[in-house]
Amino acid sequence: MTTPASLVDRHVGFVHALRKAGLPVSPAEGLDAAHALMVIDLAERETLREAYAATLVKRPAHRPGFDLLFDLWFPPVISGTEGTAVAEDAELPELRERLAELLMGDPADPAFREFARAMVGRFGQIQAAPGRQSWFSFPVLRALSPETLVARMLNAMLDERGGLPEKVARRHISRTIEAFTEAVASDVRRRIAEESGIEKIARSAVRPPIDQVDFLRATKEELARLRREVYPLARRLATRLSIRQKRGRRGRLDFRRTVRASLSTGGVPLTTHMRPPRPHRPELVVLCDASDSVSTFSHFTLLLTFALREQFTKVRAFAFVDTVDEITGLFAPGADVLDAIARLTEEADIVMFGRTDYGHVFERFAERFPDAVGPRTSLLILGDARSNYQVPALGTLKRLAGQARHAYWLNPEPRAQWDTGDSLATSYGSVVPMHECRNVAQLAAFVETLA
């Protein structure tokens, strides 16, 4: 393993790793963290952690990735210095009994993590390939099986089973088992980093912050977290579109104010006064690619559509693959958004696993819904612009965009992949401004550009 030569090198490497993991750390914040190291006791590891966190972490969502990288760059121990609180010749039943005692206690107890490190040292190394061994979490957890100790711990913690006391005890045990699992995984990462290098394990171990997770690669758990980001973005998007819609508009002549102002110029109305335009919420039409190739993106954008419904005077939503159908009714007030998305696959007149044909979609949309797009409408197209080498129907799209007050296209693919294969990104982008929108951060940046 290549180790940094000094604390300065380790600091620089740590800050660089945070940036690589997607945390927004500016050079000024890196200097602030370096100054903080000059006024704390560097021997106090948790003080060092909080000094870095206070200067470098901006959002709670960034903290898990920060903690993981901190443990890699500033490990609590290095191999050869682990404690010896656990007897090396202890039998497995004794180790499980000790684990049960620790799980009933406080995970913050130093003995908790020391036990986890000892168990990784004893059970965690197995042969990964001929002539090569590596470290893993699963053999440790398989040998100790903490979940099978729950009944024993409940009997030790409670005089009588059932009711609220048992619920509280189960919740505590669940938290401590989760903490033990994470302690084992953390020590496995530390040992792999010592053998293979910190940078290598950091690239594979740290997930990007939720606002930088690609829509096309999001897991179910990440999609659940993304839902919490939808409603604030919907409100900001509605506000930006409303501002753009009112820009340049002038209200009607305010006759009374104009006459009153003309008294100072002998009744000549040199200055006219206009009434402020009456504010109103804009209308929105959303065309969303629902094909299987962009399923996670369409899942998120339909969530966004559901949220936008409350922000606009009128929202009409259309899903398409090889043809297009209106799905506005699925998002009626009181509907559950996840149920609506599930019903989409059954009730909409589209083939979810069909071949996307944007040209046919635009022509069918203009034919079936001629009144959908008007001068007060903002048209939002969501899709990857991959049309399976079909006719693009650029003229139809140009006519639709010309009928709308604003038109925008959000593409979930990286810009480097545009115009590769069957992509018509540049062709469509010449008609409707196209923005790369792979994650929440880019969607938020798009919303800000509308101002």
PDB file of C-alpha atoms in Angstrom, residues 80-188:
ATOM      1  CA  GLY A  80      -0.714  -5.173  13.919  1.00  0.00           C
ATOM      2  CA  THR A  81      -2.003  -2.700  16.506  1.00  0.00           C
ATOM      3  CA  GLU A  82      -5.463  -4.172  17.143  1.00  0.00           C
ATOM      4  CA  GLY A  83      -6.433  -4.786  20.746  1.00  0.00           C
ATOM      5  CA  THR A  84      -6.399  -8.257  22.309  1.00  0.00           C
ATOM      6  CA  ALA A  85      -9.588  -8.053  24.362  1.00  0.00           C
ATOM      7  CA  VAL A  86     -10.894 -11.209  22.641  1.00  0.00           C
ATOM      8  CA  ALA A  87      -8.984 -14.404  23.301  1.00  0.00           C
ATOM      9  CA  GLU A  88      -7.672 -15.864  20.060  1.00  0.00           C
ATOM     10  CA  ASP A  89      -8.454 -19.404  21.183  1.00  0.00           C
ATOM     11  CA  ALA A  90     -12.044 -18.644  22.278  1.00  0.00           C
ATOM     12  CA  GLU A  91     -14.606 -21.084  20.904  1.00  0.00           C
ATOM     13  CA  LEU A  92     -17.437 -19.902  18.680  1.00  0.00           C
ATOM     14  CA  PRO A  93     -20.170 -20.314  21.387  1.00  0.00           C
ATOM     15  CA  GLU A  94     -18.125 -18.041  23.683  1.00  0.00           C
ATOM     16  CA  LEU A  95     -17.755 -15.459  20.918  1.00  0.00           C
ATOM     17  CA  ARG A  96     -21.493 -15.488  20.248  1.00  0.00           C
ATOM     18  CA  GLU A  97     -22.163 -15.034  23.948  1.00  0.00           C
ATOM     19  CA  ARG A  98     -19.820 -12.040  24.028  1.00  0.00           C
ATOM     20  CA  LEU A  99     -21.511 -10.612  20.928  1.00  0.00           C
ATOM     21  CA  ALA A 100     -24.921 -10.913  22.601  1.00  0.00           C
ATOM     22  CA  GLU A 101     -23.612  -8.947  25.601  1.00  0.00           C
ATOM     23  CA  LEU A 102     -22.284  -6.194  23.335  1.00  0.00           C
ATOM     24  CA  LEU A 103     -25.484  -6.013  21.280  1.00  0.00           C
ATOM     25  CA  MET A 104     -27.487  -5.400  24.439  1.00  0.00           C
ATOM     26  CA  GLY A 105     -25.190  -2.504  25.334  1.00  0.00           C
ATOM     27  CA  ASP A 106     -24.102   0.737  23.703  1.00  0.00           C
ATOM     28  CA  PRO A 107     -22.552   0.600  20.204  1.00  0.00           C
ATOM     29  CA  ALA A 108     -20.453   3.633  21.194  1.00  0.00           C
ATOM     30  CA  ASP A 109     -18.530   1.446  23.663  1.00  0.00           C
ATOM     31  CA  PRO A 110     -14.942   1.071  22.314  1.00  0.00           C
ATOM     32  CA  ALA A 111     -15.156  -2.649  23.069  1.00  0.00           C
ATOM     33  CA  PHE A 112     -17.935  -2.928  20.465  1.00  0.00           C
ATOM     34  CA  ARG A 113     -15.746  -1.951  17.515  1.00  0.00           C
ATOM     35  CA  GLU A 114     -12.712  -3.703  18.961  1.00  0.00           C
ATOM     36  CA  PHE A 115     -14.702  -6.935  19.011  1.00  0.00           C
ATOM     37  CA  ALA A 116     -15.792  -6.343  15.400  1.00  0.00           C
ATOM     38  CA  ARG A 117     -12.151  -5.863  14.331  1.00  0.00           C
ATOM     39  CA  ALA A 118     -11.124  -9.026  16.127  1.00  0.00           C
ATOM     40  CA  MET A 119     -13.872 -11.016  14.413  1.00  0.00           C
ATOM     41  CA  VAL A 120     -12.822  -9.732  10.991  1.00  0.00           C
ATOM     42  CA  GLY A 121      -9.265 -10.791  11.765  1.00  0.00           C
ATOM     43  CA  ARG A 122     -10.447 -14.256  12.753  1.00  0.00           C
ATOM     44  CA  PHE A 123     -13.160 -15.029  10.177  1.00  0.00           C
ATOM     45  CA  GLY A 124     -12.974 -12.372   7.465  1.00  0.00           C
ATOM     46  CA  GLN A 125     -10.111 -13.556   5.266  1.00  0.00           C
ATOM     47  CA  ILE A 126     -10.902 -16.158   2.621  1.00  0.00           C
ATOM     48  CA  GLN A 127      -9.416 -17.174  -0.696  1.00  0.00           C
ATOM     49  CA  ALA A 128     -10.855 -14.962  -3.445  1.00  0.00           C
ATOM     50  CA  ALA A 129      -8.850 -16.524  -6.283  1.00  0.00           C
ATOM     51  CA  PRO A 130      -6.129 -19.167  -6.657  1.00  0.00           C
ATOM     52  CA  GLY A 131      -3.153 -17.931  -4.695  1.00  0.00           C
ATOM     53  CA  ARG A 132      -4.930 -14.758  -3.570  1.00  0.00           C
ATOM     54  CA  GLN A 133      -6.781 -14.027  -0.341  1.00  0.00           C
ATOM     55  CA  SER A 134      -8.952 -11.057   0.495  1.00  0.00           C
ATOM     56  CA  TRP A 135     -11.249  -9.721   3.210  1.00  0.00           C
ATOM     57  CA  PHE A 136     -15.040 -10.055   3.272  1.00  0.00           C
ATOM     58  CA  SER A 137     -17.902  -9.238   5.659  1.00  0.00           C
ATOM     59  CA  PHE A 138     -20.191 -12.165   4.925  1.00  0.00           C
ATOM     60  CA  PRO A 139     -18.057 -14.955   6.491  1.00  0.00           C
ATOM     61  CA  VAL A 140     -17.913 -12.951   9.755  1.00  0.00           C
ATOM     62  CA  LEU A 141     -21.675 -12.426   9.862  1.00  0.00           C
ATOM     63  CA  ARG A 142     -22.316 -16.014   8.771  1.00  0.00           C
ATOM     64  CA  ALA A 143     -20.124 -17.404  11.561  1.00  0.00           C
ATOM     65  CA  LEU A 144     -21.585 -15.225  14.330  1.00  0.00           C
ATOM     66  CA  SER A 145     -25.181 -14.997  12.986  1.00  0.00           C
ATOM     67  CA  PRO A 146     -26.237 -12.037  15.176  1.00  0.00           C
ATOM     68  CA  GLU A 147     -29.890 -12.292  14.018  1.00  0.00           C
ATOM     69  CA  THR A 148     -30.178 -15.738  15.671  1.00  0.00           C
ATOM     70  CA  LEU A 149     -29.307 -14.218  19.054  1.00  0.00           C
ATOM     71  CA  VAL A 150     -32.410 -12.010  19.250  1.00  0.00           C
ATOM     72  CA  ALA A 151     -34.531 -14.412  21.328  1.00  0.00           C
ATOM     73  CA  ARG A 152     -31.677 -14.963  23.803  1.00  0.00           C
ATOM     74  CA  MET A 153     -31.159 -11.204  24.198  1.00  0.00           C
ATOM     75  CA  LEU A 154     -34.881 -10.518  24.671  1.00  0.00           C
ATOM     76  CA  ASN A 155     -35.039 -13.113  27.452  1.00  0.00           C
ATOM     77  CA  ALA A 156     -32.049 -11.493  29.143  1.00  0.00           C
ATOM     78  CA  MET A 157     -33.396  -7.941  28.795  1.00  0.00           C
ATOM     79  CA  LEU A 158     -37.056  -8.521  29.755  1.00  0.00           C
ATOM     80  CA  ASP A 159     -38.766 -10.090  32.749  1.00  0.00           C
ATOM     81  CA  GLU A 160     -41.889 -10.610  30.670  1.00  0.00           C
ATOM     82  CA  ARG A 161     -42.225 -10.732  26.874  1.00  0.00           C
ATOM     83  CA  GLY A 162     -44.775  -8.693  24.911  1.00  0.00           C
ATOM     84  CA  GLY A 163     -46.136  -5.178  24.780  1.00  0.00           C
ATOM     85  CA  LEU A 164     -44.245  -1.919  24.494  1.00  0.00           C
ATOM     86  CA  PRO A 165     -41.128  -3.077  26.414  1.00  0.00           C
ATOM     87  CA  GLU A 166     -40.508  -5.826  23.857  1.00  0.00           C
ATOM     88  CA  LYS A 167     -40.999  -3.382  20.951  1.00  0.00           C
ATOM     89  CA  VAL A 168     -38.437  -1.025  22.478  1.00  0.00           C
ATOM     90  CA  ALA A 169     -36.006  -3.885  23.121  1.00  0.00           C
ATOM     91  CA  ARG A 170     -36.367  -5.201  19.566  1.00  0.00           C
ATOM     92  CA  ARG A 171     -35.759  -1.732  18.172  1.00  0.00           C
ATOM     93  CA  HIS A 172     -32.582  -1.392  20.256  1.00  0.00           C
ATOM     94  CA  ILE A 173     -31.329  -4.827  19.192  1.00  0.00           C
ATOM     95  CA  SER A 174     -32.050  -4.051  15.536  1.00  0.00           C
ATOM     96  CA  ARG A 175     -30.012  -0.832  15.787  1.00  0.00           C
ATOM     97  CA  THR A 176     -27.065  -2.528  17.474  1.00  0.00           C
ATOM     98  CA  ILE A 177     -27.031  -5.398  14.956  1.00  0.00           C
ATOM     99  CA  GLU A 178     -26.982  -2.818  12.172  1.00  0.00           C
ATOM    100  CA  ALA A 179     -24.144  -0.986  13.943  1.00  0.00           C
ATOM    101  CA  PHE A 180     -22.182  -4.244  14.301  1.00  0.00           C
ATOM    102  CA  THR A 181     -22.689  -5.046  10.614  1.00  0.00           C
ATOM    103  CA  GLU A 182     -21.390  -1.593   9.658  1.00  0.00           C
ATOM    104  CA  ALA A 183     -18.425  -1.938  12.059  1.00  0.00           C
ATOM    105  CA  VAL A 184     -17.476  -5.230  10.389  1.00  0.00           C
ATOM    106  CA  ALA A 185     -17.815  -3.693   6.902  1.00  0.00           C
ATOM    107  CA  SER A 186     -15.746  -0.675   7.961  1.00  0.00           C
ATOM    108  CA  ASP A 187     -12.891  -2.857   9.196  1.00  0.00           C
ATOM    109  CA  VAL A 188     -13.023  -4.966   6.033  1.00  0.00           C
TER     110      VAL A 188
END
